[in-house]
Short mmCIF file of C-alpha atoms in Angstrom, two decimals:
data_model
loop_
_atom_site.label_atom_id
_atom_site.label_comp_id
_atom_site.label_asym_id
_atom_site.label_seq_id
_atom_site.Cartn_x
_atom_site.Cartn_y
_atom_site.Cartn_z
CA UNK A 1 19.92 25.28 42.45
CA UNK A 2 16.89 24.32 40.51
CA UNK A 3 16.40 20.97 38.81
CA UNK A 4 15.17 20.81 35.25
CA UNK A 5 12.73 18.11 34.35
CA UNK A 6 14.27 16.69 31.13
CA UNK A 7 11.71 14.33 29.70
CA UNK A 8 12.48 12.91 26.32
CA UNK A 9 10.42 10.73 24.01
CA UNK A 10 6.71 10.27 23.54
CA UNK A 11 4.02 9.36 25.97
CA UNK A 12 2.04 6.14 25.60
CA UNK A 13 -1.07 8.08 24.59
CA UNK A 14 0.80 9.87 21.79
CA UNK A 15 2.09 6.55 20.46
CA UNK A 16 -1.40 5.01 20.53
CA UNK A 17 -2.86 8.01 18.65
CA UNK A 18 -0.18 7.75 15.95
CA UNK A 19 -0.77 3.98 15.65
CA UNK A 20 -4.52 4.56 15.28
CA UNK A 21 -3.98 7.18 12.57
CA UNK A 22 -1.70 4.80 10.65
CA UNK A 23 -4.25 1.97 10.99
CA UNK A 24 -7.07 4.19 9.70
CA UNK A 25 -4.99 5.35 6.73
CA UNK A 26 -4.04 1.76 5.86
CA UNK A 27 -7.68 0.68 6.05
CA UNK A 28 -8.70 3.47 3.68
CA UNK A 29 -5.88 2.69 1.22
CA UNK A 30 -6.41 -1.09 1.06
CA UNK A 31 -9.34 -1.15 -1.43
CA UNK A 32 -7.48 1.17 -3.79
CA UNK A 33 -4.38 -1.03 -3.61
CA UNK A 34 -6.44 -4.15 -4.34
CA UNK A 35 -8.14 -2.47 -7.30
CA UNK A 36 -4.77 -1.36 -8.66
CA UNK A 37 -3.37 -4.89 -8.35
CA UNK A 38 -6.36 -6.33 -10.22
CA UNK A 39 -5.97 -3.82 -13.05
CA UNK A 40 -2.25 -4.59 -13.17
CA UNK A 41 -3.07 -8.30 -13.58
CA UNK A 42 -5.46 -7.49 -16.42
CA UNK A 43 -2.81 -5.37 -18.14
CA UNK A 44 -0.23 -8.13 -17.64
CA UNK A 45 -2.59 -10.71 -19.15
CA UNK A 46 -3.24 -8.41 -22.10
CA UNK A 47 0.50 -8.02 -22.63
CA UNK A 48 0.97 -11.80 -22.53
CA UNK A 49 -1.66 -12.30 -25.25
CA UNK A 50 -0.34 -9.47 -27.45
CA UNK A 51 3.23 -10.75 -27.13
CA UNK A 52 2.21 -14.30 -28.08
CA UNK A 53 0.11 -13.04 -31.01
CA UNK A 54 3.04 -10.97 -32.27
CA UNK A 55 5.37 -13.93 -31.81
CA UNK A 56 2.99 -16.20 -33.80
CA UNK A 57 2.66 -13.63 -36.58
CA UNK A 58 6.42 -13.15 -36.88
CA UNK A 59 6.96 -16.91 -36.78
CA UNK A 60 4.51 -17.38 -39.67
CA UNK A 61 6.43 -14.85 -41.75
CA UNK A 62 9.83 -16.27 -40.79
CA UNK A 63 8.85 -19.91 -41.37
CA UNK A 64 6.83 -19.03 -44.49
CA UNK A 65 3.93 -21.20 -43.33
CA UNK A 66 0.77 -20.88 -41.29
CA UNK A 67 1.26 -20.49 -37.56
CA UNK A 68 -1.53 -20.32 -35.06
CA UNK A 69 -2.09 -19.44 -31.45
CA UNK A 70 -4.45 -21.84 -29.69
CA UNK A 71 -6.54 -20.37 -26.89
CA UNK A 72 -7.46 -22.81 -24.14
CA UNK A 73 -10.30 -21.34 -22.08
CA UNK A 74 -10.28 -24.28 -19.66
CA UNK A 75 -6.83 -23.68 -18.20
CA UNK A 76 -6.52 -20.05 -19.40
CA UNK A 77 -3.46 -20.64 -21.58
CA UNK A 78 -2.04 -19.85 -25.02
CA UNK A 79 -0.03 -22.29 -27.15
CA UNK A 80 1.71 -21.48 -30.42
CA UNK A 81 1.73 -24.16 -33.13
CA UNK A 82 2.79 -24.62 -36.73
CA UNK A 83 3.64 -27.45 -39.12
CA UNK A 84 6.98 -28.95 -40.05
CA UNK A 85 8.19 -29.79 -43.57
CA UNK A 86 6.28 -33.09 -43.45
CA UNK A 87 3.04 -31.25 -42.67
CA UNK A 88 2.87 -32.53 -39.09
CA UNK A 89 1.62 -30.20 -36.36
CA UNK A 90 4.35 -29.08 -33.96
CA UNK A 91 4.31 -26.97 -30.82
CA UNK A 92 6.45 -23.85 -30.73
CA UNK A 93 7.64 -23.03 -27.23
CA UNK A 94 5.80 -23.54 -23.98
CA UNK A 95 2.23 -22.56 -23.10
CA UNK A 96 1.68 -19.13 -21.59
CA UNK A 97 -0.81 -18.90 -18.72
CA UNK A 98 -2.86 -15.84 -17.85
CA UNK A 99 -2.25 -14.26 -14.43
CA UNK A 100 -4.43 -15.34 -11.52
CA UNK A 101 -7.87 -13.71 -11.65
CA UNK A 102 -7.75 -13.02 -15.40
CA UNK A 103 -9.70 -15.23 -17.77
CA UNK A 104 -10.76 -15.49 -21.39
CA UNK A 105 -14.32 -14.37 -21.99
CA UNK A 106 -16.28 -15.39 -25.08
CA UNK A 107 -13.33 -16.13 -27.33
CA UNK A 108 -14.27 -17.14 -30.86
CA UNK A 109 -12.65 -18.87 -32.64
CA UNK A 110 -10.46 -21.02 -30.37
CA UNK A 111 -7.32 -20.14 -32.30
CA UNK A 112 -5.90 -17.25 -34.29
CA UNK A 113 -4.24 -18.35 -37.53
CA UNK A 114 -1.63 -16.23 -39.31
CA UNK A 115 -0.73 -16.89 -42.95
CA UNK A 116 2.83 -16.95 -44.27
CA UNK A 117 2.36 -13.24 -45.07
CA UNK A 118 1.50 -12.46 -41.43
CA UNK A 119 -2.18 -11.86 -42.15
CA UNK A 120 -5.09 -13.05 -40.06
CA UNK A 121 -6.49 -16.11 -41.85
CA UNK A 122 -10.05 -15.24 -40.81
CA UNK A 123 -12.11 -13.17 -43.22
CA UNK A 124 -13.09 -10.84 -40.41
CA UNK A 125 -11.59 -9.16 -37.37
CA UNK A 126 -10.87 -11.69 -34.65
CA UNK A 127 -11.46 -10.60 -31.06
CA UNK A 128 -10.07 -11.98 -27.82
CA UNK A 129 -11.77 -10.76 -24.65
CA UNK A 130 -10.06 -10.88 -21.27
CA UNK A 131 -11.86 -10.13 -18.03
CA UNK A 132 -11.18 -10.01 -14.34
CA UNK A 133 -12.97 -12.78 -12.49
CA UNK A 134 -13.78 -10.46 -9.56
CA UNK A 135 -15.11 -7.40 -11.42
CA UNK A 136 -16.69 -6.44 -14.72
CA UNK A 137 -13.46 -4.90 -16.04
CA UNK A 138 -12.36 -6.29 -19.39
CA UNK A 139 -9.98 -5.74 -22.29
CA UNK A 140 -10.63 -6.59 -25.92
CA UNK A 141 -7.76 -7.51 -28.21
CA UNK A 142 -8.60 -7.27 -31.91
CA UNK A 143 -6.62 -8.86 -34.73
CA UNK A 144 -7.40 -7.24 -38.06
CA UNK A 145 -7.41 -9.04 -41.40
CA UNK A 146 -3.95 -7.62 -42.14
CA UNK A 147 -2.59 -8.99 -38.85
CA UNK A 148 -2.50 -5.69 -36.95
CA UNK A 149 -3.24 -6.00 -33.22
CA UNK A 150 -5.16 -3.37 -31.22
CA UNK A 151 -6.65 -3.20 -27.73
CA UNK A 152 -9.66 -1.48 -26.19
CA UNK A 153 -11.58 -1.44 -22.96
CA UNK A 154 -11.07 -1.33 -19.21
#
């Protein structure tokens, strides 16, 4: 009778080689993952601003009075405001903060005002620039004189 040598499983060297291959692949993928996360944050911040601009515009039409979106570059937030029947300034909702790593860049003016017809109160196109604090990637949000909102950049 002969005995068969039934070895099952992997040797220690095989396991170490597989672990090294996984570590190398993870090291190569990490910068791409970080870059993707940063771009995702920029897109999220852009969506926040567009949503609040749209909300302010619709509120101006609905309330039949000027509504504006204040841009605070110190704490990277947006606040929507209007006036009540007595002409007093009131806040509408809570402030919206940009995601971590995204900031306003060269925003002029400090607020975007929509008329009761939903038009941009400025006589020119208003631009809001967002940028990543770690790279030179940016997005520009433009509000036309008719109130239309467009984006550009990356």
